[in-house]
Amino acid sequence: MEKLNKNFLDSIDGKNLNFLIGAGASSSSLKTISHNDNGAKNIPSIEDLFNKYENDRIAAALLKFIFFSMSVKNGLITAHSKRDKGVKENLKNYKVFIKNVITLLNSTGFERPKRANIFTTNYDTFFELAFDQIAHMHPLAYFNDGSRGFFTREVSYENYFFNISHSGSMDTYRREIPSINLYKMHGSLSWNKKTIDKDDIIISSNTNPVLDSLTKAKDNESFYEKVYKEINIFYINLKNPGSSNESEEAFKKVTEEELLINFERLLNNLKKTEIKSATDSNTSLKKKVREDLRKFKEIYDALLVVNPTKTKFKETVFEEQYYQLFRAFEEELQKPNSVLIVFGFSFKDKHINDILKRCLTNPTLQVFVVPYSQKDELNVKEIFTGYGNVSFLKEESESKDKDLANENIEYKNGDFDVLNDFLSGKNDFNEHN
């Protein structure tokens, strides 16, 4: 990797500014699909399990249920959502990030549009809510999520590529104002399908009927809660044969992480043909779990989101919107003097990695990565070996010993504070980068 010695803000000034934001950006309130970053837990990656079992009907249904529980069900964040500490912290970080981008765009000269592109693989709506709240404080900034309309907001690739200007009430001047485009590359929980004049379109809304059908309570519990309780009881019976403990306490003890660690044992027992009588309670429960997982998957598959599998893009080519967003990502990075800043992204998406490798042949493209950990940095270096236009944004830990050899320098985990410190000018390249 090429060592850069000049100031970071100078190196991105006047460039075609792009961001790639992954699940790590929302990790304060939504669990990511990769748990094993610190090596402390032997938790399988749900992405690896999806790839291993994607052709197994029962396994796919169970994995989609676990993934929904971890990363999807709480992702539709709106103005009326309940906000725990994690959600509040996440929203604050998103808003600081967007304000930093607006400041950068305001300082851009007249030689290029005051426009930044945010490409994200996240389904959640933190960006949309942050845009909505910041718009009140920054009226001379334009946020575009690709939707257009009033009562029916159609999402379309054609709704991007606007340069927005402000002319004043007397139309005596004209100035371009900052605009930020949001590209939801893997879909969104704010997206729904609607049929108008026999044509299916994607619309943006702060409600999601499919999500509601899984999470809204009926008779004191939602369908999601019902299935989770059944899976928990079945799992508890596997650990303690003959147990009939169905208490709320037992239900809470079984986490998604534990289900992932014991996934194969759980799956094998769900698939195992019983010799006992059909009236046996465990046999009856097994049939119930399998049937409800099938129903769950049928509903879940109506969500306009892409699952974390190696073949995920094969699902998206049938949806023109997804295809167009990936094309926009590549086209932006192929433009002269482009910058891509990557944050919260695991680089486990082969399709995106392949696009990046193609674009890195553009000699004027510079990619900056905020690594979550040293292990993450080494992984990125291995993926992009030989490309001199990939660099890292790292912030030294406050507790490091100044006299240590360079290879022992410790860095803070690549959280939102690190990214925002670089964008605001509080942090800069150092001799160890």
CSV table of C-alpha atoms in Angstrom, one decimal:
chain,number,residue,atom,x,y,z
A,1,MET,CA,0.0,0.0,0.0
A,2,GLU,CA,1.3,3.4,-0.9
A,3,LYS,CA,2.2,5.7,2.0
A,4,LEU,CA,0.5,9.1,1.8
A,5,ASN,CA,2.2,12.1,3.5
A,6,LYS,CA,-0.2,14.9,2.6
A,7,ASN,CA,-3.1,16.1,4.6
A,8,PHE,CA,-6.2,13.9,4.3
A,9,LEU,CA,-8.7,16.7,3.7
A,10,ASP,CA,-6.5,18.2,1.0
A,11,SER,CA,-6.2,14.8,-0.7
A,12,ILE,CA,-10.0,14.6,-1.1
A,13,ASP,CA,-10.7,18.2,-1.8
A,14,GLY,CA,-12.4,18.9,-5.1
A,15,LYS,CA,-12.7,15.1,-5.9
A,16,ASN,CA,-15.7,13.1,-6.9
A,17,LEU,CA,-16.6,12.0,-3.3
A,18,ASN,CA,-18.1,8.6,-2.6
A,19,PHE,CA,-18.7,6.5,0.5
A,20,LEU,CA,-19.3,2.7,0.9
A,21,ILE,CA,-21.0,2.1,4.2
A,22,GLY,CA,-21.6,-1.4,5.6
A,23,ALA,CA,-23.3,-3.1,8.6
A,24,GLY,CA,-20.6,-2.0,11.0
A,25,ALA,CA,-22.0,1.6,10.9
A,26,SER,CA,-25.2,0.4,12.6
A,27,SER,CA,-23.6,-2.1,15.0
A,28,SER,CA,-24.5,-0.1,18.1
A,29,SER,CA,-28.1,-1.2,17.7
A,30,LEU,CA,-28.1,-4.0,15.0
A,31,LYS,CA,-26.0,-7.1,15.1
A,32,THR,CA,-23.7,-7.7,12.2
A,33,ILE,CA,-23.5,-10.9,10.3
A,34,SER,CA,-19.9,-11.5,11.2
A,35,HIS,CA,-19.3,-12.0,15.0
A,36,ASN,CA,-15.8,-13.4,15.1
A,37,ASP,CA,-13.8,-10.2,14.7
A,38,ASN,CA,-12.1,-10.4,18.1
A,39,GLY,CA,-11.7,-14.2,18.1
A,40,ALA,CA,-13.2,-14.4,21.6
A,41,LYS,CA,-16.1,-16.5,20.5
A,42,ASN,CA,-16.3,-19.4,18.1
A,43,ILE,CA,-19.4,-18.1,16.4
A,44,PRO,CA,-19.8,-19.1,12.7
A,45,SER,CA,-20.4,-16.4,10.2
A,46,ILE,CA,-24.0,-16.5,9.2
A,47,GLU,CA,-22.8,-15.6,5.7
A,48,ASP,CA,-20.7,-18.7,5.6
A,49,LEU,CA,-23.6,-20.8,6.8
A,50,PHE,CA,-25.9,-19.3,4.1
A,51,ASN,CA,-23.4,-20.2,1.4
A,52,LYS,CA,-23.1,-23.8,2.8
A,53,TYR,CA,-26.8,-24.5,3.1
A,54,GLU,CA,-28.5,-22.2,0.6
A,55,ASN,CA,-29.9,-25.2,-1.3
A,56,ASP,CA,-31.2,-26.8,1.8
A,57,ARG,CA,-34.8,-25.7,2.3
A,58,ILE,CA,-35.0,-26.2,6.1
A,59,ALA,CA,-31.6,-24.7,6.7
A,60,ALA,CA,-32.3,-21.7,4.6
A,61,ALA,CA,-35.5,-21.0,6.4
A,62,LEU,CA,-33.8,-21.3,9.8
A,63,LEU,CA,-30.9,-19.1,8.8
A,64,LYS,CA,-33.3,-16.4,7.4
A,65,PHE,CA,-35.1,-16.5,10.7
A,66,ILE,CA,-31.8,-16.0,12.7
A,67,PHE,CA,-30.7,-13.3,10.3
A,68,PHE,CA,-34.0,-11.5,10.6
A,69,SER,CA,-33.8,-11.6,14.4
A,70,MET,CA,-30.2,-10.3,14.4
A,71,SER,CA,-30.1,-7.7,11.7
A,72,VAL,CA,-33.5,-7.0,10.1
A,73,LYS,CA,-36.5,-6.8,12.4
A,74,ASN,CA,-35.4,-3.6,14.2
A,75,GLY,CA,-33.9,-1.9,11.1
A,76,LEU,CA,-36.9,0.2,10.1
A,77,ILE,CA,-36.0,3.3,12.2
A,78,THR,CA,-38.5,6.1,11.9
A,79,ALA,CA,-39.4,9.3,13.7
A,80,HIS,CA,-41.8,7.3,15.9
A,81,SER,CA,-39.6,4.3,16.7
A,82,LYS,CA,-38.7,3.5,20.2
A,83,ARG,CA,-35.1,4.5,20.8
A,84,ASP,CA,-32.8,2.7,23.2
A,85,LYS,CA,-29.3,3.8,24.0
A,86,GLY,CA,-27.9,2.0,21.0
A,87,VAL,CA,-30.3,3.5,18.5
A,88,LYS,CA,-29.7,7.0,19.9
A,89,GLU,CA,-25.9,6.6,19.7
A,90,ASN,CA,-26.2,5.3,16.1
A,91,LEU,CA,-28.4,8.1,15.0
A,92,LYS,CA,-26.1,10.7,16.5
A,93,ASN,CA,-23.1,9.2,14.7
A,94,TYR,CA,-25.0,9.2,11.4
A,95,LYS,CA,-26.0,12.9,11.8
A,96,VAL,CA,-22.4,13.9,12.7
A,97,PHE,CA,-21.2,12.1,9.6
A,98,ILE,CA,-23.7,13.8,7.3
A,99,LYS,CA,-22.9,17.2,8.7
A,100,ASN,CA,-19.3,16.6,8.0
A,101,VAL,CA,-20.1,15.7,4.4
A,102,ILE,CA,-22.1,18.9,4.0
A,103,THR,CA,-19.2,20.9,5.4
A,104,LEU,CA,-16.8,19.2,2.9
A,105,LEU,CA,-19.2,19.9,0.0
A,106,ASN,CA,-19.7,23.5,1.0
A,107,SER,CA,-15.9,24.0,0.8
A,108,THR,CA,-15.7,22.6,-2.7
A,109,GLY,CA,-15.0,25.0,-5.5
A,110,PHE,CA,-17.0,25.7,-8.6
A,111,GLU,CA,-15.0,23.3,-10.8
A,112,ARG,CA,-17.2,20.3,-9.9
A,113,PRO,CA,-20.7,19.6,-8.6
A,114,LYS,CA,-21.2,19.9,-4.8
A,115,ARG,CA,-22.4,16.3,-4.7
A,116,ALA,CA,-21.4,13.2,-2.7
A,117,ASN,CA,-22.7,9.6,-3.2
A,118,ILE,CA,-23.3,7.2,-0.3
A,119,PHE,CA,-23.5,3.6,-1.3
A,120,THR,CA,-24.7,1.3,1.4
A,121,THR,CA,-25.4,-2.4,1.8
A,122,ASN,CA,-27.5,-1.8,4.8
A,123,TYR,CA,-31.3,-2.3,4.9
A,124,ASP,CA,-31.9,-0.1,7.9
A,125,THR,CA,-33.2,3.5,7.7
A,126,PHE,CA,-30.7,5.4,9.9
A,127,PHE,CA,-29.6,7.5,6.9
A,128,GLU,CA,-33.2,8.4,6.0
A,129,LEU,CA,-34.1,9.5,9.5
A,130,ALA,CA,-30.8,11.4,9.9
A,131,PHE,CA,-31.5,13.1,6.6
A,132,ASP,CA,-35.0,14.0,7.7
A,133,GLN,CA,-33.8,15.6,11.0
A,134,ILE,CA,-30.8,17.4,9.5
A,135,ALA,CA,-32.9,18.9,6.7
A,136,HIS,CA,-34.6,21.2,9.3
A,137,MET,CA,-31.2,22.5,10.4
A,138,HIS,CA,-29.6,22.6,6.9
A,139,PRO,CA,-32.3,23.9,4.5
A,140,LEU,CA,-29.6,24.6,1.9
A,141,ALA,CA,-28.7,21.0,1.5
A,142,TYR,CA,-30.5,18.4,-0.7
A,143,PHE,CA,-30.9,14.7,0.2
A,144,ASN,CA,-31.8,12.2,-2.5
A,145,ASP,CA,-32.7,8.6,-1.7
A,146,GLY,CA,-33.8,7.9,-5.3
A,147,SER,CA,-37.5,8.3,-4.6
A,148,ARG,CA,-39.8,10.9,-6.1
A,149,GLY,CA,-43.4,11.8,-5.6
A,150,PHE,CA,-45.8,12.9,-2.9
A,151,PHE,CA,-48.3,10.3,-1.7
A,152,THR,CA,-46.6,7.6,-3.8
A,153,ARG,CA,-42.8,7.9,-3.7
A,154,GLU,CA,-41.5,5.8,-6.5
A,155,VAL,CA,-37.9,4.6,-6.2
A,156,SER,CA,-36.0,4.7,-9.5
A,157,TYR,CA,-32.5,5.0,-10.8
A,158,GLU,CA,-33.6,7.9,-13.0
A,159,ASN,CA,-34.2,10.0,-9.9
A,160,TYR,CA,-30.4,10.5,-9.3
A,161,PHE,CA,-27.9,12.8,-11.1
A,162,PHE,CA,-29.4,16.2,-10.2
A,163,ASN,CA,-27.4,19.3,-9.6
A,164,ILE,CA,-29.4,21.4,-7.2
A,165,SER,CA,-29.1,25.2,-7.1
A,166,HIS,CA,-30.7,28.0,-5.1
A,167,SER,CA,-31.6,31.3,-6.7
A,168,GLY,CA,-33.3,33.4,-3.9
A,169,SER,CA,-36.8,34.9,-4.0
A,170,MET,CA,-35.8,37.6,-6.5
A,171,ASP,CA,-33.9,35.3,-8.7
A,172,THR,CA,-30.9,37.7,-8.6
A,173,TYR,CA,-28.3,35.0,-8.1
A,174,ARG,CA,-27.8,31.3,-8.5
A,175,ARG,CA,-25.6,29.1,-6.4
A,176,GLU,CA,-25.2,25.3,-6.2
A,177,ILE,CA,-26.1,23.7,-2.9
A,178,PRO,CA,-24.7,20.5,-1.4
A,179,SER,CA,-26.5,17.3,-2.5
A,180,ILE,CA,-26.1,13.8,-1.1
A,181,ASN,CA,-27.3,10.8,-3.0
A,182,LEU,CA,-28.1,7.6,-1.1
A,183,TYR,CA,-27.9,4.3,-2.9
A,184,LYS,CA,-29.3,1.3,-1.1
A,185,MET,CA,-27.5,-1.4,-3.0
A,186,HIS,CA,-29.0,-4.4,-1.2
A,187,GLY,CA,-32.5,-3.0,-0.8
A,188,SER,CA,-34.2,-1.3,2.1
A,189,LEU,CA,-36.8,-1.9,4.8
A,190,SER,CA,-38.4,1.3,3.6
A,191,TRP,CA,-39.1,-0.3,0.2
A,192,ASN,CA,-42.3,-2.0,-0.9
A,193,LYS,CA,-43.7,-3.2,-4.1
A,194,LYS,CA,-46.8,-1.6,-5.6
A,195,THR,CA,-48.7,-2.3,-8.8
A,196,ILE,CA,-49.8,0.8,-10.8
A,197,ASP,CA,-51.5,0.3,-14.2
A,198,LYS,CA,-50.4,-3.4,-14.1
A,199,ASP,CA,-46.7,-2.4,-13.6
A,200,ASP,CA,-44.8,-3.3,-10.5
A,201,ILE,CA,-42.9,-0.4,-9.0
A,202,ILE,CA,-40.8,0.1,-5.9
A,203,ILE,CA,-42.0,2.7,-3.5
A,204,SER,CA,-40.4,4.3,-0.4
A,205,SER,CA,-42.4,4.5,2.8
A,206,ASN,CA,-41.9,4.7,6.6
A,207,THR,CA,-44.0,1.6,7.0
A,208,ASN,CA,-43.5,-2.0,5.8
A,209,PRO,CA,-46.5,-4.3,5.7
A,210,VAL,CA,-44.3,-7.4,5.3
A,211,LEU,CA,-42.3,-6.5,8.3
A,212,ASP,CA,-45.5,-5.7,10.2
A,213,SER,CA,-46.9,-9.1,9.4
A,214,LEU,CA,-44.0,-10.7,11.1
A,215,THR,CA,-43.5,-8.4,14.1
A,216,LYS,CA,-46.8,-6.9,15.0
A,217,ALA,CA,-48.4,-8.6,18.0
A,218,LYS,CA,-51.5,-10.7,17.5
A,219,ASP,CA,-53.0,-12.3,20.7
A,220,ASN,CA,-50.2,-10.9,22.8
A,221,GLU,CA,-47.3,-12.1,20.6
A,222,SER,CA,-46.2,-11.7,17.0
A,223,PHE,CA,-45.6,-14.5,14.6
A,224,TYR,CA,-41.9,-13.9,14.9
A,225,GLU,CA,-42.1,-14.2,18.7
A,226,LYS,CA,-44.2,-17.4,18.3
A,227,VAL,CA,-41.6,-19.1,16.1
A,228,TYR,CA,-38.7,-18.0,18.2
A,229,LYS,CA,-40.3,-19.4,21.3
A,230,GLU,CA,-40.9,-22.7,19.5
A,231,ILE,CA,-37.3,-22.9,18.3
A,232,ASN,CA,-36.1,-22.1,21.9
A,233,ILE,CA,-38.2,-24.8,23.4
A,234,PHE,CA,-37.0,-27.3,20.8
A,235,TYR,CA,-33.4,-26.3,21.4
A,236,ILE,CA,-33.8,-26.5,25.2
A,237,ASN,CA,-35.2,-30.0,24.8
A,238,LEU,CA,-32.1,-31.0,22.7
A,239,LYS,CA,-29.8,-29.7,25.5
A,240,ASN,CA,-31.9,-31.3,28.2
A,241,PRO,CA,-34.0,-34.2,26.9
A,242,GLY,CA,-37.4,-34.5,28.5
A,243,SER,CA,-37.3,-30.9,29.6
A,244,SER,CA,-40.7,-29.1,29.4
A,245,ASN,CA,-39.4,-25.7,30.6
A,246,GLU,CA,-41.3,-23.2,28.5
A,247,SER,CA,-40.8,-20.2,30.9
A,248,GLU,CA,-40.0,-16.7,29.7
A,249,GLU,CA,-36.7,-17.0,31.5
A,250,ALA,CA,-35.6,-20.0,29.5
A,251,PHE,CA,-36.8,-18.3,26.3
A,252,LYS,CA,-34.6,-15.3,26.9
A,253,LYS,CA,-31.5,-17.4,27.6
A,254,VAL,CA,-31.2,-18.7,24.1
A,255,THR,CA,-29.5,-16.1,21.9
A,256,GLU,CA,-29.0,-15.9,18.2
A,257,GLU,CA,-25.3,-16.5,18.8
A,258,GLU,CA,-26.0,-19.7,20.6
A,259,LEU,CA,-28.3,-20.8,17.8
A,260,LEU,CA,-25.5,-20.2,15.3
A,261,ILE,CA,-22.9,-22.0,17.4
A,262,ASN,CA,-25.2,-25.1,17.6
A,263,PHE,CA,-26.8,-24.5,14.2
A,264,GLU,CA,-25.8,-27.9,12.7
A,265,ARG,CA,-27.0,-29.9,15.7
A,266,LEU,CA,-30.3,-28.0,15.7
A,267,LEU,CA,-30.7,-28.4,11.9
A,268,ASN,CA,-29.9,-32.2,12.0
A,269,ASN,CA,-32.5,-32.8,14.7
A,270,LEU,CA,-35.1,-30.7,12.8
A,271,LYS,CA,-34.5,-32.8,9.7
A,272,LYS,CA,-34.2,-36.2,11.5
A,273,THR,CA,-37.0,-38.7,10.9
A,274,GLU,CA,-38.6,-39.7,14.1
A,275,ILE,CA,-39.2,-43.4,15.0
A,276,LYS,CA,-41.4,-42.5,17.9
A,277,SER,CA,-45.2,-42.1,17.7
A,278,ALA,CA,-46.5,-39.1,16.0
A,279,THR,CA,-48.2,-38.2,19.2
A,280,ASP,CA,-44.8,-37.8,20.9
A,281,SER,CA,-44.5,-34.2,22.1
A,282,ASN,CA,-41.1,-33.6,20.7
A,283,THR,CA,-42.2,-35.0,17.3
A,284,SER,CA,-45.2,-32.8,17.3
A,285,LEU,CA,-43.1,-29.7,18.2
A,286,LYS,CA,-40.6,-30.6,15.5
A,287,LYS,CA,-43.4,-30.6,12.9
A,288,LYS,CA,-44.7,-27.3,14.2
A,289,VAL,CA,-41.2,-25.7,14.0
A,290,ARG,CA,-40.6,-26.9,10.5
A,291,GLU,CA,-44.1,-25.7,9.3
A,292,ASP,CA,-43.8,-22.3,11.0
A,293,LEU,CA,-40.3,-21.8,9.6
A,294,ARG,CA,-41.7,-22.5,6.1
A,295,LYS,CA,-44.4,-19.9,6.7
A,296,PHE,CA,-41.9,-17.5,8.0
A,297,LYS,CA,-39.6,-17.9,5.0
A,298,GLU,CA,-42.6,-17.4,2.6
A,299,ILE,CA,-43.4,-14.0,4.3
A,300,TYR,CA,-39.8,-13.0,4.7
A,301,ASP,CA,-39.0,-13.5,1.0
A,302,ALA,CA,-41.4,-10.7,0.1
A,303,LEU,CA,-39.0,-8.2,1.8
A,304,LEU,CA,-37.1,-6.2,-0.8
A,305,VAL,CA,-33.7,-7.1,0.7
A,306,VAL,CA,-30.8,-9.2,-0.5
A,307,ASN,CA,-29.6,-12.1,1.6
A,308,PRO,CA,-25.9,-12.5,2.6
A,309,THR,CA,-24.9,-15.3,0.2
A,310,LYS,CA,-22.3,-15.6,-2.5
A,311,THR,CA,-25.0,-15.8,-5.1
A,312,LYS,CA,-26.8,-12.7,-3.7
A,313,PHE,CA,-26.4,-10.8,-7.0
A,314,LYS,CA,-28.1,-13.5,-8.9
A,315,GLU,CA,-31.2,-12.5,-6.9
A,316,THR,CA,-30.8,-8.9,-7.8
A,317,VAL,CA,-30.3,-9.0,-11.5
A,318,PHE,CA,-34.0,-9.7,-11.8
A,319,GLU,CA,-34.7,-6.5,-10.1
A,320,GLU,CA,-33.6,-3.7,-12.4
A,321,GLN,CA,-33.3,-1.2,-9.5
A,322,TYR,CA,-30.6,-3.3,-7.8
A,323,TYR,CA,-28.7,-3.8,-11.1
A,324,GLN,CA,-28.7,-0.1,-11.8
A,325,LEU,CA,-27.4,0.8,-8.4
A,326,PHE,CA,-24.4,-1.5,-8.8
A,327,ARG,CA,-23.8,0.0,-12.2
A,328,ALA,CA,-23.9,3.5,-10.7
A,329,PHE,CA,-21.4,2.4,-8.1
A,330,GLU,CA,-18.9,1.2,-10.7
A,331,GLU,CA,-19.5,4.2,-13.0
A,332,GLU,CA,-18.8,6.7,-10.2
A,333,LEU,CA,-15.5,5.0,-9.3
A,334,GLN,CA,-14.4,5.0,-12.9
A,335,LYS,CA,-14.7,8.8,-13.1
A,336,PRO,CA,-11.5,10.9,-13.1
A,337,ASN,CA,-10.3,12.1,-9.7
A,338,SER,CA,-12.7,9.9,-7.6
A,339,VAL,CA,-12.4,9.1,-3.9
A,340,LEU,CA,-14.1,6.2,-2.1
A,341,ILE,CA,-14.1,6.1,1.7
A,342,VAL,CA,-15.1,2.7,3.1
A,343,PHE,CA,-16.5,2.3,6.6
A,344,GLY,CA,-18.2,-0.6,8.4
A,345,PHE,CA,-17.8,-2.9,5.4
A,346,SER,CA,-16.5,-6.5,5.9
A,347,PHE,CA,-15.3,-7.0,2.3
A,348,LYS,CA,-16.9,-10.4,2.3
A,349,ASP,CA,-19.1,-9.5,-0.6
A,350,LYS,CA,-17.2,-10.9,-3.6
A,351,HIS,CA,-19.3,-9.1,-6.1
A,352,ILE,CA,-18.4,-5.7,-4.6
A,353,ASN,CA,-14.8,-6.7,-4.2
A,354,ASP,CA,-14.7,-7.6,-7.9
A,355,ILE,CA,-16.1,-4.2,-8.9
A,356,LEU,CA,-13.5,-2.4,-6.7
A,357,LYS,CA,-10.7,-4.3,-8.3
A,358,ARG,CA,-11.8,-3.3,-11.7
A,359,CYS,CA,-12.2,0.3,-10.6
A,360,LEU,CA,-8.8,0.4,-8.9
A,361,THR,CA,-7.2,0.2,-12.4
A,362,ASN,CA,-8.4,3.8,-12.6
A,363,PRO,CA,-5.1,5.6,-11.7
A,364,THR,CA,-6.9,8.7,-10.4
A,365,LEU,CA,-9.1,6.7,-8.0
A,366,GLN,CA,-8.1,6.7,-4.3
A,367,VAL,CA,-9.7,4.3,-1.8
A,368,PHE,CA,-9.5,5.0,1.9
A,369,VAL,CA,-10.6,2.2,4.3
A,370,VAL,CA,-11.4,2.6,8.0
A,371,PRO,CA,-10.4,-0.9,9.3
A,372,TYR,CA,-12.3,-2.2,12.3
A,373,SER,CA,-9.3,-4.0,13.7
A,374,GLN,CA,-5.8,-5.1,12.7
A,375,LYS,CA,-7.2,-8.4,11.5
A,376,ASP,CA,-9.6,-6.5,9.3
A,377,GLU,CA,-6.7,-4.4,7.9
A,378,LEU,CA,-4.7,-7.5,7.1
A,379,ASN,CA,-7.7,-9.0,5.3
A,380,VAL,CA,-8.2,-5.9,3.1
A,381,LYS,CA,-4.5,-5.8,2.3
A,382,GLU,CA,-4.6,-9.5,1.2
A,383,ILE,CA,-7.7,-8.9,-1.0
A,384,PHE,CA,-6.2,-5.8,-2.7
A,385,THR,CA,-2.5,-6.9,-2.9
A,386,GLY,CA,-0.7,-5.0,-5.6
A,387,TYR,CA,-3.1,-2.1,-5.7
A,388,GLY,CA,-1.2,1.1,-4.7
A,389,ASN,CA,-4.2,3.3,-4.4
A,390,VAL,CA,-5.7,1.7,-1.2
A,391,SER,CA,-4.9,3.4,2.1
A,392,PHE,CA,-6.1,3.2,5.7
A,393,LEU,CA,-7.6,5.7,8.0
A,394,LYS,CA,-6.5,4.7,11.5
A,395,GLU,CA,-6.5,6.6,14.8
A,396,GLU,CA,-3.8,5.7,17.4
A,397,SER,CA,-5.0,4.5,20.8
A,398,GLU,CA,-4.6,7.1,23.6
A,399,SER,CA,-3.0,4.4,25.7
A,400,LYS,CA,-0.2,3.5,23.3
A,401,ASP,CA,3.5,3.8,24.4
A,402,LYS,CA,5.1,6.5,22.2
A,403,ASP,CA,8.4,4.6,22.4
A,404,LEU,CA,7.1,1.3,21.0
A,405,ALA,CA,8.4,0.1,17.6
A,406,ASN,CA,6.1,1.0,14.7
A,407,GLU,CA,4.8,-2.6,14.3
A,408,ASN,CA,3.5,-2.6,17.8
A,409,ILE,CA,1.5,0.6,17.5
A,410,GLU,CA,-2.0,0.1,18.7
A,411,TYR,CA,-5.0,1.7,17.0
A,412,LYS,CA,-8.6,2.3,18.1
A,413,ASN,CA,-11.2,0.0,16.6
A,414,GLY,CA,-12.5,1.6,13.5
A,415,ASP,CA,-15.7,3.0,14.9
A,416,PHE,CA,-17.8,6.0,13.7
A,417,ASP,CA,-15.7,8.4,15.8
A,418,VAL,CA,-12.6,7.5,13.8
A,419,LEU,CA,-14.3,8.2,10.5
A,420,ASN,CA,-15.8,11.5,11.7
A,421,ASP,CA,-12.5,12.6,13.2
A,422,PHE,CA,-10.9,12.3,9.8
A,423,LEU,CA,-13.8,14.0,7.9
A,424,SER,CA,-13.8,16.9,10.4
A,425,GLY,CA,-10.1,17.4,10.3
A,426,LYS,CA,-9.5,16.4,14.0
A,427,ASN,CA,-7.4,13.5,12.8
A,428,ASP,CA,-4.9,13.2,10.0
A,429,PHE,CA,-2.4,10.8,8.4
A,430,ASN,CA,0.5,10.0,10.7
A,431,GLU,CA,3.9,8.3,10.3
A,432,HIS,CA,2.5,4.9,11.1
A,433,ASN,CA,-0.3,4.8,8.4
